[in-house]
PDB file of C-alpha atoms and ligand atoms in Angstrom:
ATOM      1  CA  UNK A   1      24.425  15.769 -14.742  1.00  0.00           C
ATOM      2  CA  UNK A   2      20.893  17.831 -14.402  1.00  0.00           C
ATOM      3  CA  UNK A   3      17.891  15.587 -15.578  1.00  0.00           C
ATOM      4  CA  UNK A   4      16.017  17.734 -18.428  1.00  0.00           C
ATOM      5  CA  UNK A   5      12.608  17.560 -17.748  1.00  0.00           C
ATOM      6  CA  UNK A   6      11.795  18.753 -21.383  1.00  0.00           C
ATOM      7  CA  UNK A   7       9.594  16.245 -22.195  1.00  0.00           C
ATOM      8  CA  UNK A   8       7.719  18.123 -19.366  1.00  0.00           C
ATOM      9  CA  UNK A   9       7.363  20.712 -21.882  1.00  0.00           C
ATOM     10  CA  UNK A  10       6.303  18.871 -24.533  1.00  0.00           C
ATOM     11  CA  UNK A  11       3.583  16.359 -22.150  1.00  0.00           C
ATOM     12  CA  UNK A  12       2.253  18.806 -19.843  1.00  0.00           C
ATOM     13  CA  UNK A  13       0.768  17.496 -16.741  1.00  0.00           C
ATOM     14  CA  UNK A  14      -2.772  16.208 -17.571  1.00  0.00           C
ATOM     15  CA  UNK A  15      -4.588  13.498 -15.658  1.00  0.00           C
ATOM     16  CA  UNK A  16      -7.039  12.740 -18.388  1.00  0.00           C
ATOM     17  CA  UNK A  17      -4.215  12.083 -20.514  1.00  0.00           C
ATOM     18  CA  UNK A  18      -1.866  10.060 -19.031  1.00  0.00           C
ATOM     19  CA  UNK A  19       1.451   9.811 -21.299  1.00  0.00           C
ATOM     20  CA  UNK A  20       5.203   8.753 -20.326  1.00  0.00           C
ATOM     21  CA  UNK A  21       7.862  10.805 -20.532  1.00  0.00           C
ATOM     22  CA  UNK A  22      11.585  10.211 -21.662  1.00  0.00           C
ATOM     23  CA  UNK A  23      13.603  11.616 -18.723  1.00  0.00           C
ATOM     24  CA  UNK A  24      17.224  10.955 -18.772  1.00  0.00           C
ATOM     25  CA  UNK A  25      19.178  10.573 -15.291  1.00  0.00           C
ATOM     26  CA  UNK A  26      22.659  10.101 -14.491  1.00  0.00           C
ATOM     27  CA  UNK A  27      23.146   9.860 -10.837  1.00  0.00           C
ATOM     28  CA  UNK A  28      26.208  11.100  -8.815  1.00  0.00           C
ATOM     29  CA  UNK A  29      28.361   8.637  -6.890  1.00  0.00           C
ATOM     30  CA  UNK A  30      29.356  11.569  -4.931  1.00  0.00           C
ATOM     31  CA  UNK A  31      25.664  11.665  -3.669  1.00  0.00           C
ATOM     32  CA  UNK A  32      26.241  11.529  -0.243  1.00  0.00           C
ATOM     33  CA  UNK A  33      25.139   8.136   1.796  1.00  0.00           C
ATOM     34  CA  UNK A  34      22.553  10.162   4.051  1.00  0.00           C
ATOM     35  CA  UNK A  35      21.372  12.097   1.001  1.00  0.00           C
ATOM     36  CA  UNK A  36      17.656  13.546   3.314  1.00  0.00           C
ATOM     37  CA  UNK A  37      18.917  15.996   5.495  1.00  0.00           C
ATOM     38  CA  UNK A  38      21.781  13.856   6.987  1.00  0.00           C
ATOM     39  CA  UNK A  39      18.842  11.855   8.462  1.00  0.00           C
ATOM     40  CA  UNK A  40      19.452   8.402   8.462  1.00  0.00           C
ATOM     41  CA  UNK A  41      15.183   7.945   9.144  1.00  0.00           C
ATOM     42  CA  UNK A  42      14.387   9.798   6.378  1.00  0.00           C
ATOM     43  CA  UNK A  43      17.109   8.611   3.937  1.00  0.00           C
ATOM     44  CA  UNK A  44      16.409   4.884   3.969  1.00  0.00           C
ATOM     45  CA  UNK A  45      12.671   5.419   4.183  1.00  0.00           C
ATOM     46  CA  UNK A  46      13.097   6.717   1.043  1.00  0.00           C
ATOM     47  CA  UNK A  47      15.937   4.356   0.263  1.00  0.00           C
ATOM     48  CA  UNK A  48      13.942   1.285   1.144  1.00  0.00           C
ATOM     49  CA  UNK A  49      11.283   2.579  -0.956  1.00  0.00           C
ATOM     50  CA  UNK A  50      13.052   2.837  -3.953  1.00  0.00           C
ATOM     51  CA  UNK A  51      14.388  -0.598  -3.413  1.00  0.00           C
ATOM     52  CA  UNK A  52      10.910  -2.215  -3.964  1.00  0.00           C
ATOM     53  CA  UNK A  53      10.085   0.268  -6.587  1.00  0.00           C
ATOM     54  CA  UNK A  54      11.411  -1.410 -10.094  1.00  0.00           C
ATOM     55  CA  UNK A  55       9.836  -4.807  -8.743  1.00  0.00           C
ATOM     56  CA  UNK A  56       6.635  -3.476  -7.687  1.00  0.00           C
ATOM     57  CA  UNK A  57       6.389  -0.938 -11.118  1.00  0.00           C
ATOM     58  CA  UNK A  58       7.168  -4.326 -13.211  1.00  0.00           C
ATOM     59  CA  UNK A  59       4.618  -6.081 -11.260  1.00  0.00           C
ATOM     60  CA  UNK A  60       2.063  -3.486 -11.769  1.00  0.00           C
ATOM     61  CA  UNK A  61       2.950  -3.356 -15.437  1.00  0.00           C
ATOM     62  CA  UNK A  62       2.299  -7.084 -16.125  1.00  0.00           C
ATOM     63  CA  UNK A  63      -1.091  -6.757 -14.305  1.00  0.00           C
ATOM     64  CA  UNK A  64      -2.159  -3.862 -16.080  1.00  0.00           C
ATOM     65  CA  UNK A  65      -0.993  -5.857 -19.834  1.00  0.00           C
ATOM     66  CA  UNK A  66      -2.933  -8.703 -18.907  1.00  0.00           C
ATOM     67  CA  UNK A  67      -6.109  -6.520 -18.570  1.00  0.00           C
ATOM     68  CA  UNK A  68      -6.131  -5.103 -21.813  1.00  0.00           C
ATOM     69  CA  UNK A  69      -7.732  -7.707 -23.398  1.00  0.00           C
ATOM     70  CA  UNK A  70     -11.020  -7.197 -21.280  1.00  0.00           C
ATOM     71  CA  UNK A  71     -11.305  -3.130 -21.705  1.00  0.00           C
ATOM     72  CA  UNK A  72     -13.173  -2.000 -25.458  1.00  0.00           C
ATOM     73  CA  UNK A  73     -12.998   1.100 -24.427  1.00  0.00           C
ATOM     74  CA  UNK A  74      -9.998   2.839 -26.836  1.00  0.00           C
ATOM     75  CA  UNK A  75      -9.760   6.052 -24.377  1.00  0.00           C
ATOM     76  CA  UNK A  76      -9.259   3.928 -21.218  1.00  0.00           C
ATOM     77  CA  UNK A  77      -6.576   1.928 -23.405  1.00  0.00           C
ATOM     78  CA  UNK A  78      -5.049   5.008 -24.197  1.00  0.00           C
ATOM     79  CA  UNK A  79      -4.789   5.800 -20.753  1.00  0.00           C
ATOM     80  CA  UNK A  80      -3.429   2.103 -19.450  1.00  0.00           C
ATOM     81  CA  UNK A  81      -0.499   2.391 -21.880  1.00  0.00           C
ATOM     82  CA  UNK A  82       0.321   6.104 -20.590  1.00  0.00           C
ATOM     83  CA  UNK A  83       0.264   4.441 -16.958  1.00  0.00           C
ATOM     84  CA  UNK A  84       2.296   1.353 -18.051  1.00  0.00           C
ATOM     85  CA  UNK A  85       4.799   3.636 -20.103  1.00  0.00           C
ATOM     86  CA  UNK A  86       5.123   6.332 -16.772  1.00  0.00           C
ATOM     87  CA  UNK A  87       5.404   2.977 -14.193  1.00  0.00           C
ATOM     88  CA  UNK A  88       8.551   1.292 -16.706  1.00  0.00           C
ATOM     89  CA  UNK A  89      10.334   4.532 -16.791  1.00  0.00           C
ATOM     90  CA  UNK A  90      10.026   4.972 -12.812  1.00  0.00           C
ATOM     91  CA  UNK A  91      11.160   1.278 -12.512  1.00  0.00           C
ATOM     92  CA  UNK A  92      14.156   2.122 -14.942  1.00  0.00           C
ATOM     93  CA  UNK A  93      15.346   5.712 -12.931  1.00  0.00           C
ATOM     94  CA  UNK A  94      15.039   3.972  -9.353  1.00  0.00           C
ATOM     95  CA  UNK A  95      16.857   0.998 -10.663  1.00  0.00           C
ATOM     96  CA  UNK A  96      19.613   3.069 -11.641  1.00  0.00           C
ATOM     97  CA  UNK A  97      19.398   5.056  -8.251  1.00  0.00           C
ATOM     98  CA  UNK A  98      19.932   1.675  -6.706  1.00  0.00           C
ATOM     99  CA  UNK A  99      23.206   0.761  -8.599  1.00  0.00           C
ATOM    100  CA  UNK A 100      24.382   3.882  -6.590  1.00  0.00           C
ATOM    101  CA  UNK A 101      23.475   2.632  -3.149  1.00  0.00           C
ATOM    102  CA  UNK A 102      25.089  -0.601  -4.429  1.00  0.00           C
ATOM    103  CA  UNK A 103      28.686   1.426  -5.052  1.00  0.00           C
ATOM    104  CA  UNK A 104      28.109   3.092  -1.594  1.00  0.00           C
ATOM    105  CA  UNK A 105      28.578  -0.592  -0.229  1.00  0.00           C
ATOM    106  CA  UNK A 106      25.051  -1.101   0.729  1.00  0.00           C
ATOM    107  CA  UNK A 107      24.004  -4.897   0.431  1.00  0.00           C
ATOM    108  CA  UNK A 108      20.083  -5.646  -0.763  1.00  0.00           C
ATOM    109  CA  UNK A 109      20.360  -7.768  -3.901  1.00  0.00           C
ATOM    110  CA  UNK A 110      19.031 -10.872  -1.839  1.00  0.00           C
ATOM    111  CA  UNK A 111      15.826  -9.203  -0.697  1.00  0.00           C
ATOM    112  CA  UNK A 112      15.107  -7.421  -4.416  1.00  0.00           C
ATOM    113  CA  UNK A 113      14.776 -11.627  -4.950  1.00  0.00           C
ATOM    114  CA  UNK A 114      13.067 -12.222  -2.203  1.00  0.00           C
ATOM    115  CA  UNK A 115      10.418  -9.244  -2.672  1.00  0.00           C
ATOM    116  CA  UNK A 116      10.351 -10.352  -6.735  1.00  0.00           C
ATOM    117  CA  UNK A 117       9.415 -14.147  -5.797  1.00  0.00           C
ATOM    118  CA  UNK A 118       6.768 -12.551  -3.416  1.00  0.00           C
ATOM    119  CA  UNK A 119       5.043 -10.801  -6.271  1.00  0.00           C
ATOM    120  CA  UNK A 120       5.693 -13.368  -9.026  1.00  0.00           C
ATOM    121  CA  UNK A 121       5.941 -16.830  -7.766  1.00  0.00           C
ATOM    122  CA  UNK A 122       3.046 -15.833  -4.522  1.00  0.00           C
ATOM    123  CA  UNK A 123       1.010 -12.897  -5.365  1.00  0.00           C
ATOM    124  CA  UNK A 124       0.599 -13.252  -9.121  1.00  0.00           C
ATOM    125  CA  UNK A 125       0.720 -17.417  -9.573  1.00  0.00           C
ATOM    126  CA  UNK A 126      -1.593 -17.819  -6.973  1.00  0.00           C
ATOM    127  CA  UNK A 127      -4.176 -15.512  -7.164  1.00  0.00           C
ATOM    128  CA  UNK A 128      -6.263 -13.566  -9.584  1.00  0.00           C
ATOM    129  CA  UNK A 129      -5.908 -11.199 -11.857  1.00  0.00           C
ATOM    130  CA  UNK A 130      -8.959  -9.171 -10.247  1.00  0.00           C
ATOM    131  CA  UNK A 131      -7.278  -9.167  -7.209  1.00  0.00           C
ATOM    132  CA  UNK A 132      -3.584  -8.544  -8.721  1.00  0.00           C
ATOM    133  CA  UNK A 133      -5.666  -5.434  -9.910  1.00  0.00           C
ATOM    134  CA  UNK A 134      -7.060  -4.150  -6.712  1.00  0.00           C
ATOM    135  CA  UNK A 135      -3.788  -4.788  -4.917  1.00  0.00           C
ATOM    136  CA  UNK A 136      -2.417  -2.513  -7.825  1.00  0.00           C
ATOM    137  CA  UNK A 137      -5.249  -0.078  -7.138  1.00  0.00           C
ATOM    138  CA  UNK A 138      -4.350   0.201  -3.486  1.00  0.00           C
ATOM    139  CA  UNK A 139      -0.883   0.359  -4.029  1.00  0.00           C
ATOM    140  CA  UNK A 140      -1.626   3.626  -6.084  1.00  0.00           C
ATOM    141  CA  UNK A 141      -3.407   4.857  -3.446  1.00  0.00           C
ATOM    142  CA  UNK A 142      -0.342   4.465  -0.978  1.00  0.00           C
ATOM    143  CA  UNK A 143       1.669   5.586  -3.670  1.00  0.00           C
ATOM    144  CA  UNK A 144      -0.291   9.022  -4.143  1.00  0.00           C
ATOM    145  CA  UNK A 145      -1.060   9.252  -0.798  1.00  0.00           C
ATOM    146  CA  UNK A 146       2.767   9.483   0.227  1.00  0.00           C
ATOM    147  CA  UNK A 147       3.511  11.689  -2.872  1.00  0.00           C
ATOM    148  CA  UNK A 148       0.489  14.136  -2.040  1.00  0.00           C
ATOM    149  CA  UNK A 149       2.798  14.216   1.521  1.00  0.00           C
ATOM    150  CA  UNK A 150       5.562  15.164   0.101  1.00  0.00           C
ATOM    151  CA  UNK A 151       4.306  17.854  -1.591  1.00  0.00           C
ATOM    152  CA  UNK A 152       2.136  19.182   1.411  1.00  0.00           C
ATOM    153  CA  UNK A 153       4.582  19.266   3.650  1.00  0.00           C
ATOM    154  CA  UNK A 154       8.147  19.829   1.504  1.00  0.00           C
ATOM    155  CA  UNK A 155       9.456  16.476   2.180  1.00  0.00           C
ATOM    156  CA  UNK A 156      12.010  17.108  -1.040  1.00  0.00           C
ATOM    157  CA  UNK A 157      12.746  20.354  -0.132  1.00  0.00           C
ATOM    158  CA  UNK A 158      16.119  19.753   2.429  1.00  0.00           C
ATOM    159  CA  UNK A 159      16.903  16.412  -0.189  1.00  0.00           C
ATOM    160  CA  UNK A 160      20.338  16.375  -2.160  1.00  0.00           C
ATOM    161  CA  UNK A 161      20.044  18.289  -4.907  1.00  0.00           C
ATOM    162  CA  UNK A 162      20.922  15.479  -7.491  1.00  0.00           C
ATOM    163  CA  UNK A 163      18.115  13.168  -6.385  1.00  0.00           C
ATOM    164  CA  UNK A 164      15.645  15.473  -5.275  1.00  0.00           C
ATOM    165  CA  UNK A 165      14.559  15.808  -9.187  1.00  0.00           C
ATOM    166  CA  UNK A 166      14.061  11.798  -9.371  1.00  0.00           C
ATOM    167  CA  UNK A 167      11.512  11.635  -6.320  1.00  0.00           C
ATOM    168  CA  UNK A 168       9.703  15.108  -7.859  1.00  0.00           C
ATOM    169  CA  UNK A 169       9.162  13.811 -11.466  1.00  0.00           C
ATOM    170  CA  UNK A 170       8.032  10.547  -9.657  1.00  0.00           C
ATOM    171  CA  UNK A 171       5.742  12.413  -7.349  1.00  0.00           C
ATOM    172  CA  UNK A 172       4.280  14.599 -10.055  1.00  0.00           C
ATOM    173  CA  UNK A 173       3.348  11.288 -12.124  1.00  0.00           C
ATOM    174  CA  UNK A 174       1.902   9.414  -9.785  1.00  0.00           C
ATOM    175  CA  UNK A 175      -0.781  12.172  -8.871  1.00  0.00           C
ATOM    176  CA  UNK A 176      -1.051  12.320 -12.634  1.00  0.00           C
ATOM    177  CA  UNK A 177      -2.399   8.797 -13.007  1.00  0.00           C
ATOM    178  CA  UNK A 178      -3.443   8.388  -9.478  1.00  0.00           C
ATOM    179  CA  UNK A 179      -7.432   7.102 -10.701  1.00  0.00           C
ATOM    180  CA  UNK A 180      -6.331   5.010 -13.597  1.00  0.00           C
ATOM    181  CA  UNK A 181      -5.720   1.459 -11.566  1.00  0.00           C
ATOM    182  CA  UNK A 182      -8.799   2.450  -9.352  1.00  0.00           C
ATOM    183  CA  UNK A 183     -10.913   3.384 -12.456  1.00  0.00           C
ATOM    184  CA  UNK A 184      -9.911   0.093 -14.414  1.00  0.00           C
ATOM    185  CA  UNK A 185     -10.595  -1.944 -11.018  1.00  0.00           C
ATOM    186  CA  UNK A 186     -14.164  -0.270 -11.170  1.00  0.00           C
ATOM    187  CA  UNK A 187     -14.954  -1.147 -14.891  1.00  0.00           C
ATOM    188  CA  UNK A 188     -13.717  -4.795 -14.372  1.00  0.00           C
ATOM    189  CA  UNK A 189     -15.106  -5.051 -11.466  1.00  0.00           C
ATOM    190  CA  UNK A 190     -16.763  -3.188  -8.852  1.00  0.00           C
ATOM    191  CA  UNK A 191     -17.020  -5.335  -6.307  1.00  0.00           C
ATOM    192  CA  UNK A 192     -16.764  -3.291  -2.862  1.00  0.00           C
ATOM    193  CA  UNK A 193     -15.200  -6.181  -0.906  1.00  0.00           C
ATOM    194  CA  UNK A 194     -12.853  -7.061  -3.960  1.00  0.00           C
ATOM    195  CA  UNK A 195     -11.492  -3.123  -3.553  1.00  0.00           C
ATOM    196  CA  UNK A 196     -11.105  -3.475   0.155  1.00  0.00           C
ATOM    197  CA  UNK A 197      -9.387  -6.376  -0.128  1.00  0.00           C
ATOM    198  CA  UNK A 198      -6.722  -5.532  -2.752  1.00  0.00           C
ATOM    199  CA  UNK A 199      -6.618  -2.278  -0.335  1.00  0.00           C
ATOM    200  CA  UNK A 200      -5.227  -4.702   2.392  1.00  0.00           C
ATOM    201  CA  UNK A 201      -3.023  -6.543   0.456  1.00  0.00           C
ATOM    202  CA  UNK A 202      -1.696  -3.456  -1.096  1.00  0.00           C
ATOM    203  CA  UNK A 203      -1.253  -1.727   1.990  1.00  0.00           C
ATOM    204  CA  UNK A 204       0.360  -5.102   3.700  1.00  0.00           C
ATOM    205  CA  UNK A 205       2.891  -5.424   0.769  1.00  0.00           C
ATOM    206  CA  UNK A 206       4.072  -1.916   0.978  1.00  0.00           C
ATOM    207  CA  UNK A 207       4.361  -1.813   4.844  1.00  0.00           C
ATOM    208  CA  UNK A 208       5.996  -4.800   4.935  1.00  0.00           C
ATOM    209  CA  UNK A 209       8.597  -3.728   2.399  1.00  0.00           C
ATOM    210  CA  UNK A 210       8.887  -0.702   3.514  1.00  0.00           C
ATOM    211  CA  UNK A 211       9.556  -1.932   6.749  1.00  0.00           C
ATOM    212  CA  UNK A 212      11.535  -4.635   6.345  1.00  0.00           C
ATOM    213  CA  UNK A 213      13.745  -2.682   3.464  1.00  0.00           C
ATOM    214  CA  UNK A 214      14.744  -0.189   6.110  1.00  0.00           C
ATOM    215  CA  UNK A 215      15.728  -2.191   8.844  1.00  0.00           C
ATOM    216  CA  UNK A 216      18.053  -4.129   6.247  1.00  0.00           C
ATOM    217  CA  UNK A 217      19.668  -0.485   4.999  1.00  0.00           C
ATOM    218  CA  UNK A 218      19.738   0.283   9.478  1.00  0.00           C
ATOM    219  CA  UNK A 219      21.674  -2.932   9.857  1.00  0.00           C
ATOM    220  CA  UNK A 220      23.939  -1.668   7.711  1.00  0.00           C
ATOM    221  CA  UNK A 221      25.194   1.780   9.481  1.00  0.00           C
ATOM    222  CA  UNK A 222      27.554   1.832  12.007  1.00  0.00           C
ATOM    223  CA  UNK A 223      25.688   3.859  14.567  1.00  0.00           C
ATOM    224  CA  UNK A 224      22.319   3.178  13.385  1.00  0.00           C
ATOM    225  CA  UNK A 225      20.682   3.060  17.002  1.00  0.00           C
ATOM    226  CA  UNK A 226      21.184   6.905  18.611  1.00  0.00           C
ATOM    227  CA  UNK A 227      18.942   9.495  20.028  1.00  0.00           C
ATOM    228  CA  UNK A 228      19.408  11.518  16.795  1.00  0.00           C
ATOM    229  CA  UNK A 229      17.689   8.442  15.085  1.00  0.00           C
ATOM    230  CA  UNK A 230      14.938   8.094  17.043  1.00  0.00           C
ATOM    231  CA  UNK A 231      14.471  11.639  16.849  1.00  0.00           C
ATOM    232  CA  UNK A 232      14.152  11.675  13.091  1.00  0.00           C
ATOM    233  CA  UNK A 233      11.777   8.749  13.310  1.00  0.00           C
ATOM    234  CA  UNK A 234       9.571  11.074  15.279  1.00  0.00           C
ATOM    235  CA  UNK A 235       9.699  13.766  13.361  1.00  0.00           C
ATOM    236  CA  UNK A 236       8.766  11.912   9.517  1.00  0.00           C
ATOM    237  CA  UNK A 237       6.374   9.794  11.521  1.00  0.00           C
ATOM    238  CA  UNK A 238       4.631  12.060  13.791  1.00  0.00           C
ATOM    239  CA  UNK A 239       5.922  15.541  13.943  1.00  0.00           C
ATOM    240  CA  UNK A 240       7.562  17.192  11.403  1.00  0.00           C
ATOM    241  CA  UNK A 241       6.308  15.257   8.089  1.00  0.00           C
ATOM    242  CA  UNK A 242       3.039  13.701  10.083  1.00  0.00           C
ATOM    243  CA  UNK A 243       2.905   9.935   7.867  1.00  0.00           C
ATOM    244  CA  UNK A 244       0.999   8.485  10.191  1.00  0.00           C
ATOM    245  CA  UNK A 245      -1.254  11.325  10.987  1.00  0.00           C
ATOM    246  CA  UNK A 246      -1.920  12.089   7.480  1.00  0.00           C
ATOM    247  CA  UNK A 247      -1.295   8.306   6.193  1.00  0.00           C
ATOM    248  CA  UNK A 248      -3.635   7.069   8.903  1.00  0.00           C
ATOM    249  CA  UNK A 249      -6.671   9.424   7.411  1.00  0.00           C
ATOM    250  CA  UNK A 250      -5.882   8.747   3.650  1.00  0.00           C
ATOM    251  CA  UNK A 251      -6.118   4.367   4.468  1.00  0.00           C
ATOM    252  CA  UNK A 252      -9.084   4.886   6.471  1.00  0.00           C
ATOM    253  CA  UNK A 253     -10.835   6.962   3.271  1.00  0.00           C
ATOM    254  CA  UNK A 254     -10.285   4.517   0.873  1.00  0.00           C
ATOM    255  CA  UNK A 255     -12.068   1.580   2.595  1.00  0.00           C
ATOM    256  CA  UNK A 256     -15.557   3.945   2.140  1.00  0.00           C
ATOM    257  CA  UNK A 257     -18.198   3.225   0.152  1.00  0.00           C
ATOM    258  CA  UNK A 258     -18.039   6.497  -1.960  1.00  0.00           C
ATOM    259  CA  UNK A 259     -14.666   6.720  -2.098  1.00  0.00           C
ATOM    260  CA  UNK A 260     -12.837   8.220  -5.609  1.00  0.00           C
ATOM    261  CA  UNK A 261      -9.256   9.322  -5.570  1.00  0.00           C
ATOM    262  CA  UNK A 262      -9.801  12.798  -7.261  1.00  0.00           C
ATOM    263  CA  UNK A 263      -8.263  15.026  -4.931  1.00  0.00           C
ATOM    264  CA  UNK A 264      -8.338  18.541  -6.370  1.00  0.00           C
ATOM    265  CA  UNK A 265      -5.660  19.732  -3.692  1.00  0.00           C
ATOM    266  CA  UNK A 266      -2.877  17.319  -4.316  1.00  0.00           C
ATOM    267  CA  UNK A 267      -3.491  17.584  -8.165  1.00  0.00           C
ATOM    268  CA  UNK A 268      -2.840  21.578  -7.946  1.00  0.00           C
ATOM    269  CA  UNK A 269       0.076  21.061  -6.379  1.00  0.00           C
ATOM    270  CA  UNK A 270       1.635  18.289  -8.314  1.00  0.00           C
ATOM    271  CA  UNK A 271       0.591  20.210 -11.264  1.00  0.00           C
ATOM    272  CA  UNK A 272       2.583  23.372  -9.822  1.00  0.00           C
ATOM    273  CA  UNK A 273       5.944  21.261  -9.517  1.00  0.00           C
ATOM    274  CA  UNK A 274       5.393  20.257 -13.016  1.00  0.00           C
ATOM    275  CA  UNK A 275       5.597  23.556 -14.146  1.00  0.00           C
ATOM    276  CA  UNK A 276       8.606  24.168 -12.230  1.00  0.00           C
ATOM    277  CA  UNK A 277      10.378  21.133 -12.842  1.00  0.00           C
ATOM    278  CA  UNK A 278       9.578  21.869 -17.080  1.00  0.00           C
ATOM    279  CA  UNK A 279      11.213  25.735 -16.093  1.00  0.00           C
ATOM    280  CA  UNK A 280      14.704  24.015 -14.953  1.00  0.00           C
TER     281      UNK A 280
HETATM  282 FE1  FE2 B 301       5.706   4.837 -10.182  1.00  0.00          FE
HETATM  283 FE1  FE2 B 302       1.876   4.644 -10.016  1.00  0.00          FE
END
């Protein structure tokens, strides 16, 4: 069944007013396995992604709850419900993506406990909620960063047809509320060294599940070391898609002084797809 984006419609993409939207999926089971291009690279980057998704949205939502009781400003409240409302519904749709990789035989239920103890029983038990916060705000950053990719360089565009709409809508919100963790961070706290820091652990939680995610989903194919692999590892890391290229850059700009994530270029474009995605 086709997702309607109608709620599109109704919440137009606008940054300064962040708001989540109902969108209703019901994924295939005759999505095929290597759903990107028949590329197994691509696929369970993606894949391994959307594994740590739902635990990493939920995480972000309890640290965002917990800071509403220091902000007295109503707008920025406003805003930091939109946020928490978008992250539960992308946590909800990847979730369900992930109960199709589970029919398709793929085994991960152990690590989605490993990654949640990380973030619950490590992350948020023993440190604080400033720092939860600026992990959160470079987590966004990653997060926009590798949507602002996609976009740039059509990494949806050869996807299955009945997923490609999940990783869009996702895309298009998390350009929408791509300041709002960085903005809170700043009016809690704006502490350079506290933003570089939660930069690092942001960035070393998200490679490291990232990583780790997709040499569990590798394991897991029968010919999952072959030329055609490496090939495809080449081309999303350095060729065709450029992440590291283009990652490398983005990383490197957010541990500046000055640095604000307001990029005009990646907000056109995500506000482009909106538009399209609202005319399907
Ligand atoms: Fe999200
Ligand atoms: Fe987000």
């Amino acid at each position: 069944m086709e997702p309607n984006f109608d709620s599109l419609k109704l919440k137009p993409f606008n940054p300064q007013k962040i708001q989540a939207r109902k969108i209703k999926f019901q994924f295939s089971n005759e999505i095929p396995r290597l759903w990107h291009d028949n590329s197994l690279a691509t696929t369970h980057f993606l894949n391994a992604i959307g594994l740590f998704l739902p635990g990493f949205e939920a995480f972000m939502v309890r640290g965002l709850k917990t800071q509403l009781s220091n902000i007295n400003d109503s707008e920025l409240e406003s805003q930091i419900y939109g946020f928490i409302g978008q992250e539960a519904n992308h946590g909800k749709a990847h979730n369900q993506y992930n109960q199709i990789l589970r029919q398709q035989g793929y085994k991960f239920d152990t690590w989605l406990k490993v990654m949640d103890f990380i973030l619950k029983e490590i992350i948020e038990k023993r440190l604080s909620s400033k720092i939860c916060l600026a992990a959160i705000a470079g987590f966004e950053h990653l997060t926009t960063l590798l949507a602002g990719i996609s976009l740039k360089v059509n990494l949806l565009e050869v996807a299955d047809y009945r997923i490609r709409p999940l990783w869009e809508w996702h895309a298009v919100e998390e350009i929408e509320h791509s300041s709002l963790a960085f903005n809170l961070l700043q009016e809690i706290d704006n502490s350079y060294w506290l933003r570089a820091l939660g930069g690092l652990l942001g960035a070393i939680l998200v490679f490291g599940f990232t990583i780790f995610g997709m040499l569990l989903l590798f394991i897991q194919e029968r010919d999952f070391f072959s030329f055609k692999t490496l090939i495809d590892l080449q081309k999303l890391l350095f060729t065709k898609y450029k992440l590291i290229p283009y990652g490398w850059k983005s990383v490197f700009h957010y541990f500046k002084f000055d640095f604000h994530p307001n990029n005009q270029d990646i907000l056109l474009l995500a506000e482009n797809l909106s538009l399209s995605l609202s005319q399907t």
